[in-house]
Amino acid sequence: MGFKMGRFYTLLYRMYLIVKKSAADGVLRRWPSIGRALDQVKRLIQRHFLSKAHAWVRIQSGLSQGMWMQIRVPDEVGFWRGEHEPEVQKAIMAAIRPGAVFYDVGAHVGAVALGAAQLVGQSGRVIAFDGDPENVERLRRNSARNEMQDHLQVVHAAVWSRTASDGISFRRGETVRSQGGVEADGNYPVLARGEIINVPAITLDDFVAGGGPPPRLVKIDVEGGEYEVLRGGSRLFATRRPLIIAEIHHQPAAEQITAWLEEYRYEAQWNIPEESFPRRLFAWPKEQNGEAWMRDILFCREESLRNVLQS
C-alpha cells in the first residue's frame, strides 16, 4: 500500500476512535437517533475498511519512536502508539548501547527490533528471528523503509532446541500473527489457532557457530517454546553470558526455566501478573550486576530514550 493510502487509513482510524469515544462516553445520549447513526458509521468503518487495512505509520513513543512501520489497523495500533510491552522496551533501553548485539527471538514485524537497531547504531547489530513467512516479509519491508538493512538482519527461522534442515512444524496465529509458534516435540503455541506450516529451524548455538555475532541481550517471545530456545543455546549461555528477557506462557515452562537458571548460574526477576501467565523473566549471569539493570528499568522513561538517541 502506498503512503497516501496509508494516511487515508490512519485518518479513518482516527475518525473511528472519535466515533467510538463519543458512543462510550454517552455524549449523544440525548439524541438517540444520532447515536444510532454514529454506531452504523463505526461499524461501517471497522468492517469494510479497518479490518483489511495496512497502513504506514510513524511510531509515536517508546523504544521505536520515529520509526516507520506498516501495521494492520486497528489490530496493531498498540505498535503505532508505542505501547507494546513497555517493560521489555525499558529493559532494552537500559541494557543496549551503540555497538551492541541484540537478538530478537520471535521478532514478529519489528516493533522491538526497529527500536533496538536505532539504539545499537551502525556499529552494532540486531538479529531478528521469526518463523512466520508473513511476519518476515513485513519485517524486511519495515527495515528497508527505515534504511536499517546494514545493521538489522532478518532471519527466517524458528529458534528451537534443534536445527532442522528439512524444517519444523509451525502453527500460525489465526488473525494475530504474533501468536504463532513451533508445534513439535510435545510443545505447542498456547494461543495459535491457524494453519500448520513447515518453516526453517535453527538453534542459537548453530547460528553463532555459523558466524553470527554473539549477543549482549537475548529477548525471547515464542508463545510457549522459551525453554526450547534456551536449550538450543547451551554453549552461548555458558560461555558468552548474555542477558535474557523472556515471556513465559505456562507453568511447565516456568518450572523448566527455573531449573535451567540454576544450572547455568543465572539470577532472575520474575514479573508475575494477577492472572499468573504470561509472566515476564529478566535474567542475568550471577557474576554480573543485574540489580543495577533492574533499577535502570524501574527509572527508565521517555526522557532517557531521547537522551540516548541524541547522544
Short mmCIF file of C-alpha atoms in Angstrom, two decimals:
data_model
loop_
_atom_site.label_atom_id
_atom_site.label_comp_id
_atom_site.label_asym_id
_atom_site.label_seq_id
_atom_site.Cartn_x
_atom_site.Cartn_y
_atom_site.Cartn_z
CA MET A 1 0.00 0.00 0.00
CA GLY A 2 1.31 3.47 -0.90
CA PHE A 3 1.92 6.16 1.68
CA LYS A 4 -1.10 8.21 0.54
CA MET A 5 -3.37 5.23 1.13
CA GLY A 6 -1.67 4.66 4.47
CA ARG A 7 -2.52 8.22 5.51
CA PHE A 8 -6.10 7.64 4.34
CA TYR A 9 -6.43 4.61 6.62
CA THR A 10 -4.86 6.34 9.61
CA LEU A 11 -7.34 9.19 9.13
CA LEU A 12 -10.14 6.65 9.05
CA TYR A 13 -8.85 5.10 12.26
CA ARG A 14 -8.82 8.48 13.99
CA MET A 15 -12.42 9.00 12.85
CA TYR A 16 -13.27 5.56 14.21
CA LEU A 17 -11.76 6.43 17.61
CA ILE A 18 -13.69 9.71 17.76
CA VAL A 19 -16.95 7.96 16.99
CA LYS A 20 -16.19 5.12 19.39
CA LYS A 21 -15.27 7.54 22.20
CA SER A 22 -18.42 9.56 21.65
CA ALA A 23 -20.56 6.47 21.99
CA ALA A 24 -18.61 5.17 25.01
CA ASP A 25 -18.83 8.48 26.88
CA GLY A 26 -22.55 8.77 26.31
CA VAL A 27 -22.10 12.21 24.79
CA LEU A 28 -25.02 11.70 22.46
CA ARG A 29 -27.47 10.03 24.83
CA ARG A 30 -29.83 12.95 24.46
CA TRP A 31 -30.01 12.35 20.73
CA PRO A 32 -30.56 8.59 20.27
CA SER A 33 -31.08 8.83 16.52
CA ILE A 34 -27.68 10.49 16.05
CA GLY A 35 -26.13 7.91 18.35
CA ARG A 36 -27.55 5.08 16.23
CA ALA A 37 -26.23 6.74 13.08
CA LEU A 38 -22.76 7.01 14.62
CA ASP A 39 -22.88 3.34 15.60
CA GLN A 40 -23.60 2.49 11.97
CA VAL A 41 -20.70 4.66 10.81
CA LYS A 42 -18.41 2.99 13.36
CA ARG A 43 -19.41 -0.50 12.19
CA LEU A 44 -19.06 0.51 8.54
CA ILE A 45 -15.51 1.85 9.04
CA GLN A 46 -14.44 -1.14 11.12
CA ARG A 47 -15.95 -3.84 8.91
CA HIS A 48 -15.28 -2.55 5.42
CA PHE A 49 -12.09 -0.55 5.82
CA LEU A 50 -10.13 -1.09 9.00
CA SER A 51 -10.42 -4.88 9.13
CA LYS A 52 -8.26 -5.15 6.00
CA ALA A 53 -6.15 -2.01 6.22
CA HIS A 54 -2.37 -2.00 6.13
CA ALA A 55 -1.04 1.48 6.83
CA TRP A 56 2.41 3.03 7.06
CA VAL A 57 2.70 5.00 10.31
CA ARG A 58 5.45 6.56 12.41
CA ILE A 59 5.70 5.15 15.93
CA GLN A 60 4.61 7.84 18.37
CA SER A 61 6.54 6.90 21.52
CA GLY A 62 8.72 4.32 23.22
CA LEU A 63 11.72 2.36 22.02
CA SER A 64 10.88 2.65 18.30
CA GLN A 65 9.71 6.27 18.39
CA GLY A 66 10.01 7.91 14.98
CA MET A 67 10.41 4.63 13.08
CA TRP A 68 8.16 3.83 10.13
CA MET A 69 6.13 0.65 10.45
CA GLN A 70 3.48 -1.00 8.34
CA ILE A 71 0.67 -2.06 10.68
CA ARG A 72 -2.77 -3.62 10.48
CA VAL A 73 -5.45 -1.17 11.54
CA PRO A 74 -6.99 -1.44 14.09
CA ASP A 75 -5.46 -4.69 15.46
CA GLU A 76 -1.89 -3.37 15.76
CA VAL A 77 -2.40 0.25 16.78
CA GLY A 78 -0.57 -0.50 20.05
CA PHE A 79 2.60 -0.66 17.95
CA TRP A 80 1.76 2.73 16.42
CA ARG A 81 1.32 4.33 19.84
CA GLY A 82 4.47 2.65 21.17
CA GLU A 83 2.54 0.87 23.95
CA HIS A 84 3.64 -2.69 23.16
CA GLU A 85 5.31 -4.44 26.15
CA PRO A 86 6.58 -1.34 27.99
CA GLU A 87 8.64 -3.42 30.47
CA VAL A 88 10.54 -5.02 27.61
CA GLN A 89 11.13 -1.66 25.95
CA LYS A 90 12.57 -0.22 29.17
CA ALA A 91 14.79 -3.26 29.75
CA ILE A 92 16.28 -2.98 26.26
CA MET A 93 16.81 0.76 26.60
CA ALA A 94 18.62 0.15 29.91
CA ALA A 95 20.89 -2.62 28.57
CA ILE A 96 21.73 -1.75 24.98
CA ARG A 97 24.25 0.84 23.86
CA PRO A 98 25.79 1.75 20.47
CA GLY A 99 27.86 -1.11 19.11
CA ALA A 100 25.99 -3.83 21.00
CA VAL A 101 24.49 -7.01 19.50
CA PHE A 102 20.86 -7.84 20.28
CA TYR A 103 18.88 -10.99 19.41
CA ASP A 104 15.11 -10.64 18.99
CA VAL A 105 13.77 -14.21 19.02
CA GLY A 106 10.15 -14.09 17.89
CA ALA A 107 10.50 -10.64 16.37
CA HIS A 108 7.04 -10.53 14.73
CA VAL A 109 7.10 -7.43 12.48
CA GLY A 110 9.78 -5.45 14.30
CA ALA A 111 8.11 -3.32 16.99
CA VAL A 112 11.11 -4.09 19.22
CA ALA A 113 13.78 -4.84 16.61
CA LEU A 114 13.45 -1.47 14.88
CA GLY A 115 13.99 0.49 18.07
CA ALA A 116 16.85 -1.78 19.14
CA ALA A 117 18.52 -1.21 15.76
CA GLN A 118 18.20 2.51 16.34
CA LEU A 119 19.94 2.10 19.72
CA VAL A 120 22.85 -0.08 18.56
CA GLY A 121 23.53 2.16 15.55
CA GLN A 122 25.66 1.39 12.53
CA SER A 123 28.40 -0.14 14.67
CA GLY A 124 26.04 -2.65 16.31
CA ARG A 125 23.78 -5.43 15.10
CA VAL A 126 20.23 -6.63 15.66
CA ILE A 127 19.34 -10.17 14.61
CA ALA A 128 15.57 -10.62 14.28
CA PHE A 129 14.32 -14.22 14.08
CA ASP A 130 10.78 -15.22 13.13
CA GLY A 131 9.24 -18.38 11.73
CA ASP A 132 6.09 -16.95 10.13
CA PRO A 133 6.84 -16.01 6.49
CA GLU A 134 4.30 -13.16 6.51
CA ASN A 135 5.93 -11.62 9.58
CA VAL A 136 9.36 -11.94 7.95
CA GLU A 137 8.18 -10.22 4.78
CA ARG A 138 6.69 -7.30 6.72
CA LEU A 139 9.74 -7.07 8.98
CA ARG A 140 12.00 -6.79 5.94
CA ARG A 141 9.78 -4.06 4.49
CA ASN A 142 9.87 -2.18 7.80
CA SER A 143 13.66 -2.50 7.95
CA ALA A 144 14.06 -1.25 4.38
CA ARG A 145 11.69 1.68 4.91
CA ASN A 146 13.91 2.83 7.79
CA GLU A 147 17.14 2.08 5.86
CA MET A 148 18.37 -0.34 8.50
CA GLN A 149 19.34 -3.34 6.36
CA ASP A 150 23.03 -2.91 7.21
CA HIS A 151 22.57 -3.46 10.94
CA LEU A 152 19.19 -5.19 11.25
CA GLN A 153 19.47 -8.77 9.97
CA VAL A 154 16.19 -10.64 9.45
CA VAL A 155 16.42 -14.43 9.78
CA HIS A 156 13.50 -16.52 8.56
CA ALA A 157 13.70 -19.35 11.08
CA ALA A 158 12.08 -20.58 14.24
CA VAL A 159 14.69 -20.68 17.00
CA TRP A 160 14.48 -24.06 18.73
CA SER A 161 16.40 -26.74 20.65
CA ARG A 162 17.47 -28.45 17.41
CA THR A 163 18.35 -27.29 13.94
CA ALA A 164 16.07 -28.88 11.35
CA SER A 165 17.37 -28.65 7.79
CA ASP A 166 14.07 -30.06 6.49
CA GLY A 167 12.02 -27.65 8.64
CA ILE A 168 9.77 -27.94 11.67
CA SER A 169 6.01 -27.71 12.25
CA PHE A 170 4.86 -24.18 12.99
CA ARG A 171 1.28 -23.25 13.84
CA ARG A 172 0.36 -19.76 12.72
CA GLY A 173 -1.72 -17.28 14.65
CA GLU A 174 -5.13 -17.24 13.01
CA THR A 175 -5.61 -13.48 12.94
CA VAL A 176 -2.80 -12.19 15.19
CA ARG A 177 0.43 -13.45 13.63
CA SER A 178 2.42 -12.75 16.80
CA GLN A 179 0.65 -15.73 18.44
CA GLY A 180 2.25 -18.34 16.17
CA GLY A 181 4.96 -20.75 17.23
CA VAL A 182 6.56 -24.18 16.89
CA GLU A 183 4.22 -27.12 17.42
CA ALA A 184 6.62 -30.04 17.81
CA ASP A 185 8.44 -32.19 20.37
CA GLY A 186 5.43 -32.08 22.70
CA ASN A 187 5.24 -28.27 22.62
CA TYR A 188 2.54 -26.07 21.17
CA PRO A 189 1.91 -22.30 20.99
CA VAL A 190 -0.69 -21.50 23.62
CA LEU A 191 -2.89 -19.13 21.59
CA ALA A 192 -2.29 -20.11 17.96
CA ARG A 193 -5.31 -21.46 16.08
CA GLY A 194 -4.17 -21.09 12.47
CA GLU A 195 -2.78 -23.45 9.88
CA ILE A 196 0.32 -25.58 10.40
CA ILE A 197 3.18 -24.85 8.01
CA ASN A 198 6.75 -26.07 7.70
CA VAL A 199 9.44 -23.47 8.49
CA PRO A 200 13.23 -23.50 8.91
CA ALA A 201 14.51 -24.13 12.45
CA ILE A 202 17.87 -23.26 13.99
CA THR A 203 19.50 -23.25 17.41
CA LEU A 204 21.23 -20.20 18.81
CA ASP A 205 24.41 -22.23 19.16
CA ASP A 206 24.37 -23.21 15.49
CA PHE A 207 23.65 -19.64 14.45
CA VAL A 208 26.68 -18.37 16.40
CA ALA A 209 28.86 -21.25 15.18
CA GLY A 210 27.91 -20.29 11.62
CA GLY A 211 29.34 -16.80 12.07
CA GLY A 212 26.58 -14.95 13.89
CA PRO A 213 27.89 -12.32 16.34
CA PRO A 214 27.25 -13.30 19.98
CA PRO A 215 24.67 -11.07 21.69
CA ARG A 216 24.74 -8.80 24.71
CA LEU A 217 20.99 -9.38 25.22
CA VAL A 218 18.56 -12.05 24.03
CA LYS A 219 14.82 -11.33 24.01
CA ILE A 220 12.61 -14.42 23.67
CA ASP A 221 8.88 -14.41 22.90
CA VAL A 222 7.86 -17.62 21.15
CA GLU A 223 4.44 -18.37 22.63
CA GLY A 224 5.36 -21.28 24.88
CA GLY A 225 8.65 -22.64 23.49
CA GLU A 226 11.01 -20.44 25.54
CA TYR A 227 12.69 -23.38 27.29
CA GLU A 228 13.49 -24.99 23.94
CA VAL A 229 15.16 -21.79 22.79
CA LEU A 230 17.35 -21.77 25.91
CA ARG A 231 18.23 -25.46 25.44
CA GLY A 232 19.43 -24.70 21.92
CA GLY A 233 21.79 -22.02 23.24
CA SER A 234 23.63 -24.01 25.91
CA ARG A 235 27.13 -23.02 24.65
CA LEU A 236 26.12 -19.42 24.14
CA PHE A 237 24.72 -19.00 27.64
CA ALA A 238 27.53 -20.97 29.29
CA THR A 239 30.36 -19.03 27.64
CA ARG A 240 29.10 -15.66 26.35
CA ARG A 241 26.69 -14.99 29.26
CA PRO A 242 24.16 -12.63 27.63
CA LEU A 243 21.28 -11.01 29.48
CA ILE A 244 17.85 -12.57 28.94
CA ILE A 245 14.33 -11.19 28.60
CA ALA A 246 11.63 -13.81 28.08
CA GLU A 247 7.86 -14.06 28.13
CA ILE A 248 6.82 -17.34 29.77
CA HIS A 249 3.40 -18.68 28.86
CA HIS A 250 2.65 -21.67 31.11
CA GLN A 251 3.63 -23.41 34.34
CA PRO A 252 5.67 -26.32 32.90
CA ALA A 253 7.91 -23.86 31.05
CA ALA A 254 8.31 -21.73 34.18
CA GLU A 255 9.44 -24.78 36.17
CA GLN A 256 11.84 -25.95 33.47
CA ILE A 257 13.35 -22.49 33.11
CA THR A 258 13.73 -22.08 36.87
CA ALA A 259 15.85 -25.23 36.95
CA TRP A 260 17.77 -24.07 33.85
CA LEU A 261 18.61 -20.74 35.51
CA GLU A 262 20.11 -22.53 38.49
CA GLU A 263 22.11 -24.91 36.29
CA TYR A 264 23.56 -22.07 34.20
CA ARG A 265 24.14 -19.80 37.21
CA TYR A 266 21.72 -17.04 36.27
CA GLU A 267 19.88 -14.77 38.71
CA ALA A 268 16.37 -13.70 37.82
CA GLN A 269 13.49 -11.37 38.48
CA TRP A 270 10.01 -12.65 37.62
CA ASN A 271 7.24 -10.14 36.97
CA ILE A 272 4.03 -12.10 37.55
CA PRO A 273 0.60 -10.61 36.77
CA GLU A 274 -2.58 -11.36 38.71
CA GLU A 275 -3.64 -13.90 36.09
CA SER A 276 -0.26 -15.65 36.55
CA PHE A 277 0.59 -16.09 32.83
CA PRO A 278 2.12 -14.90 30.65
CA ARG A 279 4.81 -13.71 33.04
CA ARG A 280 8.00 -11.81 32.31
CA LEU A 281 11.50 -13.05 33.11
CA PHE A 282 14.56 -10.83 33.37
CA ALA A 283 17.74 -12.85 33.94
CA TRP A 284 21.45 -12.12 34.20
CA PRO A 285 24.62 -14.13 34.99
CA LYS A 286 25.36 -14.32 38.71
CA GLU A 287 28.75 -12.69 38.17
CA GLN A 288 27.11 -9.55 36.71
CA ASN A 289 25.35 -6.69 38.49
CA GLY A 290 21.80 -7.46 37.48
CA GLU A 291 20.33 -5.42 40.31
CA ALA A 292 21.63 -2.28 38.62
CA TRP A 293 19.87 -3.35 35.42
CA MET A 294 16.62 -3.77 37.34
CA ARG A 295 16.99 -0.30 38.87
CA ASP A 296 17.63 1.16 35.43
CA ILE A 297 14.45 -0.49 34.14
CA LEU A 298 12.46 0.93 37.04
CA PHE A 299 13.55 4.50 36.38
CA CYS A 300 13.79 4.35 32.59
CA ARG A 301 11.40 6.85 30.98
CA GLU A 302 10.86 8.51 27.63
CA GLU A 303 13.38 11.22 28.52
CA SER A 304 16.04 8.52 28.82
CA LEU A 305 15.30 7.34 25.30
CA ARG A 306 15.56 10.84 23.88
CA ASN A 307 18.88 11.38 25.64
CA VAL A 308 20.30 8.15 24.21
CA LEU A 309 19.15 8.93 20.69
CA GLN A 310 20.58 12.44 20.80
CA SER A 311 23.99 11.36 22.14
#
